[in-house]
Amino acid sequence: MLDLDEYHAALAALDWQVELGADEAILDAPVNRYEAAAEARAAAPEPPAPPQPGPPPMVEQDHVADAEAAARAASSLDGLRAAMAAFEGCELKRGSRNLVFCDGDPGARVMIVGEAPGRNEDLEGKPFVGQAGQLLDRMFGAIGLSRHEGSLYITNVLPWRPPRNRDPSDEEIAMLRPFLHRHIELAAPDILVVMGNTSAMALLNRRGILRMRGTWAEALGRPVLPMTHPAYLLRNVAAKREAWADLLSLKARL
């Protein structure tokens, strides 16, 4: 046992170490921390087994194949309209008021393919009835063609209005292309006029309508004339001169 003097000396030495910052007692023999960690891991419980994989996720329905099957089954324009009205693969349908199918005479020699309905078209259920439609009527009326007199037939690539009139996506174009192709086959026009980038993509698989316009092409075994959309002409009045040249080219072809 320590005597009183030794006790006070030991206590003073301990206080001195605390002042120096010592906060842990050191054992008489060193400790191998690697062995201690290994012993701790060995004593730890086994981790739970990973969950077994469940059944594979459902494969998303192929809406393009559904559209192709529905379009092939339509034997008339009325049947095609009904098939498009029953088609549930396109989300645009849920936000639209009306299916915009066509306007004009299905027996006309010239078929115009527009892009997608706007607000007025969605409300009335007919293509090209807003300001762009009024300009279209004046344009083609200048070369003697009219939807009201049996010489024009009009449709769109998309029958439903995209929200806020945004451009149709490539997926939407691909999904509804089978209906458009069948529409053209059933209407059997002599000449197709594609107006805007969306219709050029759907029928010619190309974009760049400002470069393509006025240059005749071919789709589905028919001559195709690409033209700028009337909505573009409303914003760019100077482009109307080029559109007039395209109309004269169409008139000469007829």
CSV table of C-alpha atoms in Angstrom, one decimal:
chain,number,residue,atom,x,y,z
A,1,MET,CA,0.0,0.0,0.0
A,2,LEU,CA,1.2,3.5,-0.9
A,3,ASP,CA,2.0,5.8,2.0
A,4,LEU,CA,0.6,9.3,2.1
A,5,ASP,CA,3.6,10.9,0.4
A,6,GLU,CA,3.6,8.4,-2.4
A,7,TYR,CA,-0.2,8.8,-2.8
A,8,HIS,CA,0.1,12.6,-3.2
A,9,ALA,CA,3.0,12.2,-5.6
A,10,ALA,CA,1.0,9.7,-7.8
A,11,LEU,CA,-2.0,12.0,-7.8
A,12,ALA,CA,0.1,15.0,-8.8
A,13,ALA,CA,1.7,13.0,-11.6
A,14,LEU,CA,-1.9,12.0,-12.8
A,15,ASP,CA,-3.0,15.7,-12.7
A,16,TRP,CA,0.1,16.7,-14.7
A,17,GLN,CA,-0.8,14.1,-17.4
A,18,VAL,CA,-4.4,15.3,-17.6
A,19,GLU,CA,-3.1,18.9,-18.1
A,20,LEU,CA,-0.9,17.6,-20.9
A,21,GLY,CA,-4.0,16.3,-22.6
A,22,ALA,CA,-3.9,12.6,-21.8
A,23,ASP,CA,-7.4,11.2,-21.8
A,24,GLU,CA,-7.0,7.4,-22.1
A,25,ALA,CA,-5.2,4.9,-19.9
A,26,ILE,CA,-2.6,2.8,-21.8
A,27,LEU,CA,-2.4,-0.9,-21.0
A,28,ASP,CA,0.7,-2.7,-19.9
A,29,ALA,CA,0.8,-4.7,-23.2
A,30,PRO,CA,0.0,-3.4,-26.7
A,31,VAL,CA,-3.3,-4.4,-28.3
A,32,ASN,CA,-3.5,-5.7,-31.9
A,33,ARG,CA,-6.4,-3.8,-33.3
A,34,TYR,CA,-6.5,-5.9,-36.5
A,35,GLU,CA,-7.1,-9.0,-34.4
A,36,ALA,CA,-9.7,-7.2,-32.3
A,37,ALA,CA,-11.6,-6.1,-35.5
A,38,ALA,CA,-11.5,-9.7,-36.8
A,39,GLU,CA,-12.9,-11.0,-33.5
A,40,ALA,CA,-15.6,-8.4,-33.6
A,41,ARG,CA,-16.7,-9.4,-37.1
A,42,ALA,CA,-16.6,-13.1,-36.2
A,43,ALA,CA,-18.9,-12.4,-33.2
A,44,ALA,CA,-21.3,-10.3,-35.3
A,45,PRO,CA,-24.6,-11.9,-36.4
A,46,GLU,CA,-24.8,-13.1,-40.0
A,47,PRO,CA,-26.4,-10.4,-42.3
A,48,PRO,CA,-29.9,-11.3,-43.6
A,49,ALA,CA,-30.0,-13.0,-46.9
A,50,PRO,CA,-30.7,-10.7,-49.8
A,51,PRO,CA,-34.3,-10.8,-51.0
A,52,GLN,CA,-35.0,-13.3,-53.8
A,53,PRO,CA,-35.8,-11.6,-57.2
A,54,GLY,CA,-39.5,-11.5,-58.0
A,55,PRO,CA,-41.1,-12.1,-61.3
A,56,PRO,CA,-39.9,-10.0,-64.2
A,57,PRO,CA,-41.7,-6.7,-64.7
A,58,MET,CA,-44.5,-6.6,-67.1
A,59,VAL,CA,-43.4,-5.7,-70.6
A,60,GLU,CA,-44.8,-2.4,-71.8
A,61,GLN,CA,-47.5,-3.0,-74.4
A,62,ASP,CA,-46.3,-2.4,-78.0
A,63,HIS,CA,-48.7,0.4,-79.0
A,64,VAL,CA,-47.2,0.7,-82.4
A,65,ALA,CA,-48.1,-3.0,-83.1
A,66,ASP,CA,-51.6,-2.4,-81.8
A,67,ALA,CA,-52.0,0.6,-84.1
A,68,GLU,CA,-50.8,-1.4,-87.1
A,69,ALA,CA,-53.2,-4.2,-86.3
A,70,ALA,CA,-56.1,-1.8,-85.9
A,71,ALA,CA,-55.3,0.1,-89.0
A,72,ARG,CA,-55.0,-3.0,-91.2
A,73,ALA,CA,-58.4,-4.2,-89.9
A,74,ALA,CA,-60.1,-1.0,-91.1
A,75,SER,CA,-61.7,-1.6,-94.5
A,76,SER,CA,-63.3,1.9,-94.9
A,77,LEU,CA,-62.7,5.5,-93.8
A,78,ASP,CA,-65.6,5.2,-91.3
A,79,GLY,CA,-64.0,2.0,-90.0
A,80,LEU,CA,-60.7,3.7,-89.6
A,81,ARG,CA,-62.2,6.6,-87.8
A,82,ALA,CA,-63.9,4.1,-85.4
A,83,ALA,CA,-60.6,2.3,-84.9
A,84,MET,CA,-58.8,5.5,-84.1
A,85,ALA,CA,-61.5,6.5,-81.6
A,86,ALA,CA,-61.1,3.2,-79.9
A,87,PHE,CA,-57.3,3.3,-79.7
A,88,GLU,CA,-56.1,3.7,-76.1
A,89,GLY,CA,-52.3,3.7,-76.7
A,90,CYS,CA,-51.8,7.5,-77.1
A,91,GLU,CA,-52.0,9.6,-73.9
A,92,LEU,CA,-52.9,12.7,-76.0
A,93,LYS,CA,-56.4,11.3,-76.3
A,94,ARG,CA,-57.0,11.8,-72.6
A,95,GLY,CA,-56.5,15.5,-72.7
A,96,SER,CA,-58.4,16.2,-76.0
A,97,ARG,CA,-62.0,17.1,-76.5
A,98,ASN,CA,-62.4,15.6,-80.0
A,99,LEU,CA,-60.9,13.2,-82.5
A,100,VAL,CA,-59.8,15.3,-85.5
A,101,PHE,CA,-60.1,12.9,-88.4
A,102,CYS,CA,-60.6,14.8,-91.7
A,103,ASP,CA,-62.3,17.5,-93.7
A,104,GLY,CA,-63.1,17.9,-97.4
A,105,ASP,CA,-63.9,15.3,-100.0
A,106,PRO,CA,-62.2,11.8,-99.6
A,107,GLY,CA,-62.4,11.4,-103.3
A,108,ALA,CA,-60.3,14.5,-104.1
A,109,ARG,CA,-57.1,14.2,-106.1
A,110,VAL,CA,-55.1,16.2,-103.6
A,111,MET,CA,-54.7,15.2,-99.9
A,112,ILE,CA,-53.2,17.6,-97.5
A,113,VAL,CA,-51.5,16.2,-94.4
A,114,GLY,CA,-51.0,18.6,-91.6
A,115,GLU,CA,-49.3,18.1,-88.2
A,116,ALA,CA,-51.7,18.1,-85.2
A,117,PRO,CA,-54.8,19.9,-84.1
A,118,GLY,CA,-54.7,23.2,-82.4
A,119,ARG,CA,-57.3,24.6,-80.0
A,120,ASN,CA,-59.9,25.5,-82.6
A,121,GLU,CA,-59.5,22.2,-84.3
A,122,ASP,CA,-59.8,20.3,-81.0
A,123,LEU,CA,-63.0,22.2,-80.3
A,124,GLU,CA,-64.6,21.7,-83.7
A,125,GLY,CA,-63.2,18.2,-84.5
A,126,LYS,CA,-61.9,19.3,-87.9
A,127,PRO,CA,-58.4,20.1,-89.2
A,128,PHE,CA,-57.3,23.6,-90.2
A,129,VAL,CA,-60.2,25.7,-89.0
A,130,GLY,CA,-58.3,28.4,-87.1
A,131,GLN,CA,-56.3,31.3,-88.6
A,132,ALA,CA,-53.9,28.9,-90.3
A,133,GLY,CA,-56.8,27.0,-91.8
A,134,GLN,CA,-58.3,30.2,-93.2
A,135,LEU,CA,-55.0,31.0,-94.8
A,136,LEU,CA,-54.8,27.5,-96.2
A,137,ASP,CA,-58.2,27.9,-97.8
A,138,ARG,CA,-57.1,31.2,-99.5
A,139,MET,CA,-53.8,29.7,-100.7
A,140,PHE,CA,-55.4,26.7,-102.4
A,141,GLY,CA,-58.4,28.6,-103.5
A,142,ALA,CA,-56.0,30.8,-105.5
A,143,ILE,CA,-55.2,27.7,-107.7
A,144,GLY,CA,-58.8,26.5,-107.9
A,145,LEU,CA,-58.8,23.9,-105.1
A,146,SER,CA,-61.2,23.9,-102.2
A,147,ARG,CA,-62.2,21.5,-99.4
A,148,HIS,CA,-65.8,22.6,-99.8
A,149,GLU,CA,-66.0,21.9,-103.6
A,150,GLY,CA,-64.6,18.4,-103.7
A,151,SER,CA,-61.0,19.1,-104.8
A,152,LEU,CA,-59.2,18.9,-101.4
A,153,TYR,CA,-59.1,16.3,-98.6
A,154,ILE,CA,-57.4,17.2,-95.4
A,155,THR,CA,-56.1,15.3,-92.4
A,156,ASN,CA,-53.4,15.4,-89.7
A,157,VAL,CA,-50.6,13.1,-88.6
A,158,LEU,CA,-52.0,13.3,-85.0
A,159,PRO,CA,-55.8,13.2,-84.5
A,160,TRP,CA,-55.5,14.6,-80.9
A,161,ARG,CA,-54.2,18.0,-79.7
A,162,PRO,CA,-50.8,17.9,-77.9
A,163,PRO,CA,-50.9,20.0,-74.7
A,164,ARG,CA,-50.1,23.7,-75.1
A,165,ASN,CA,-49.7,23.0,-78.9
A,166,ARG,CA,-46.3,21.5,-78.4
A,167,ASP,CA,-44.6,19.7,-81.3
A,168,PRO,CA,-45.5,16.0,-81.5
A,169,SER,CA,-42.8,13.7,-80.2
A,170,ASP,CA,-41.1,11.0,-82.3
A,171,GLU,CA,-42.8,8.3,-80.3
A,172,GLU,CA,-46.2,9.8,-80.9
A,173,ILE,CA,-45.5,10.1,-84.7
A,174,ALA,CA,-44.4,6.5,-84.8
A,175,MET,CA,-47.4,5.3,-82.9
A,176,LEU,CA,-50.0,7.0,-85.1
A,177,ARG,CA,-48.1,6.6,-88.4
A,178,PRO,CA,-49.9,3.3,-89.2
A,179,PHE,CA,-53.3,5.1,-89.1
A,180,LEU,CA,-52.0,7.8,-91.4
A,181,HIS,CA,-50.7,5.3,-93.9
A,182,ARG,CA,-54.0,3.4,-93.9
A,183,HIS,CA,-55.9,6.7,-94.2
A,184,ILE,CA,-53.9,7.5,-97.4
A,185,GLU,CA,-54.5,4.0,-98.8
A,186,LEU,CA,-58.3,4.2,-98.2
A,187,ALA,CA,-58.6,7.8,-99.6
A,188,ALA,CA,-56.3,7.0,-102.5
A,189,PRO,CA,-55.4,10.6,-103.6
A,190,ASP,CA,-53.3,11.3,-106.7
A,191,ILE,CA,-51.0,13.7,-104.8
A,192,LEU,CA,-50.0,14.3,-101.2
A,193,VAL,CA,-49.1,17.7,-99.8
A,194,VAL,CA,-47.2,17.5,-96.5
A,195,MET,CA,-47.3,20.7,-94.5
A,196,GLY,CA,-44.7,21.2,-91.8
A,197,ASN,CA,-41.9,19.1,-90.2
A,198,THR,CA,-44.2,16.6,-88.4
A,199,SER,CA,-45.9,15.5,-91.6
A,200,ALA,CA,-42.6,15.4,-93.4
A,201,MET,CA,-41.2,13.1,-90.7
A,202,ALA,CA,-44.3,10.9,-90.7
A,203,LEU,CA,-44.3,10.3,-94.5
A,204,LEU,CA,-40.7,11.1,-95.7
A,205,ASN,CA,-38.8,10.3,-92.5
A,206,ARG,CA,-37.0,13.6,-92.7
A,207,ARG,CA,-37.1,17.0,-91.1
A,208,GLY,CA,-36.0,20.4,-92.4
A,209,ILE,CA,-39.1,21.6,-94.1
A,210,LEU,CA,-37.5,24.9,-95.1
A,211,ARG,CA,-34.9,23.0,-97.1
A,212,MET,CA,-37.3,20.4,-98.4
A,213,ARG,CA,-40.2,22.6,-99.5
A,214,GLY,CA,-40.9,22.8,-103.2
A,215,THR,CA,-39.0,19.7,-104.0
A,216,TRP,CA,-41.1,16.8,-105.1
A,217,ALA,CA,-40.6,13.5,-103.3
A,218,GLU,CA,-42.5,10.2,-103.1
A,219,ALA,CA,-44.3,8.3,-100.3
A,220,LEU,CA,-46.6,5.2,-100.4
A,221,GLY,CA,-46.2,5.2,-104.2
A,222,ARG,CA,-47.5,8.7,-104.6
A,223,PRO,CA,-45.9,12.1,-105.4
A,224,VAL,CA,-45.4,14.3,-102.4
A,225,LEU,CA,-45.0,18.0,-102.3
A,226,PRO,CA,-43.5,19.4,-99.0
A,227,MET,CA,-44.7,22.9,-98.1
A,228,THR,CA,-44.3,25.2,-95.1
A,229,HIS,CA,-47.2,25.1,-92.7
A,230,PRO,CA,-49.6,28.1,-92.9
A,231,ALA,CA,-48.9,28.8,-89.2
A,232,TYR,CA,-45.3,29.5,-90.2
A,233,LEU,CA,-46.4,31.8,-93.1
A,234,LEU,CA,-48.5,33.8,-90.6
A,235,ARG,CA,-45.3,34.5,-88.6
A,236,ASN,CA,-43.1,34.9,-91.7
A,237,VAL,CA,-44.9,36.9,-94.3
A,238,ALA,CA,-41.9,37.0,-96.6
A,239,ALA,CA,-42.1,33.2,-97.0
A,240,LYS,CA,-45.5,33.4,-98.7
A,241,ARG,CA,-43.7,34.1,-102.0
A,242,GLU,CA,-42.1,30.7,-101.8
A,243,ALA,CA,-45.4,29.1,-100.8
A,244,TRP,CA,-47.0,30.6,-103.9
A,245,ALA,CA,-44.2,29.1,-106.1
A,246,ASP,CA,-45.0,25.7,-104.5
A,247,LEU,CA,-48.7,26.1,-105.2
A,248,LEU,CA,-48.0,26.9,-108.9
A,249,SER,CA,-45.8,23.7,-109.0
A,250,LEU,CA,-48.8,21.7,-107.6
A,251,LYS,CA,-51.1,23.3,-110.2
A,252,ALA,CA,-48.8,22.4,-113.0
A,253,ARG,CA,-48.5,18.8,-111.7
A,254,LEU,CA,-52.3,18.5,-111.7
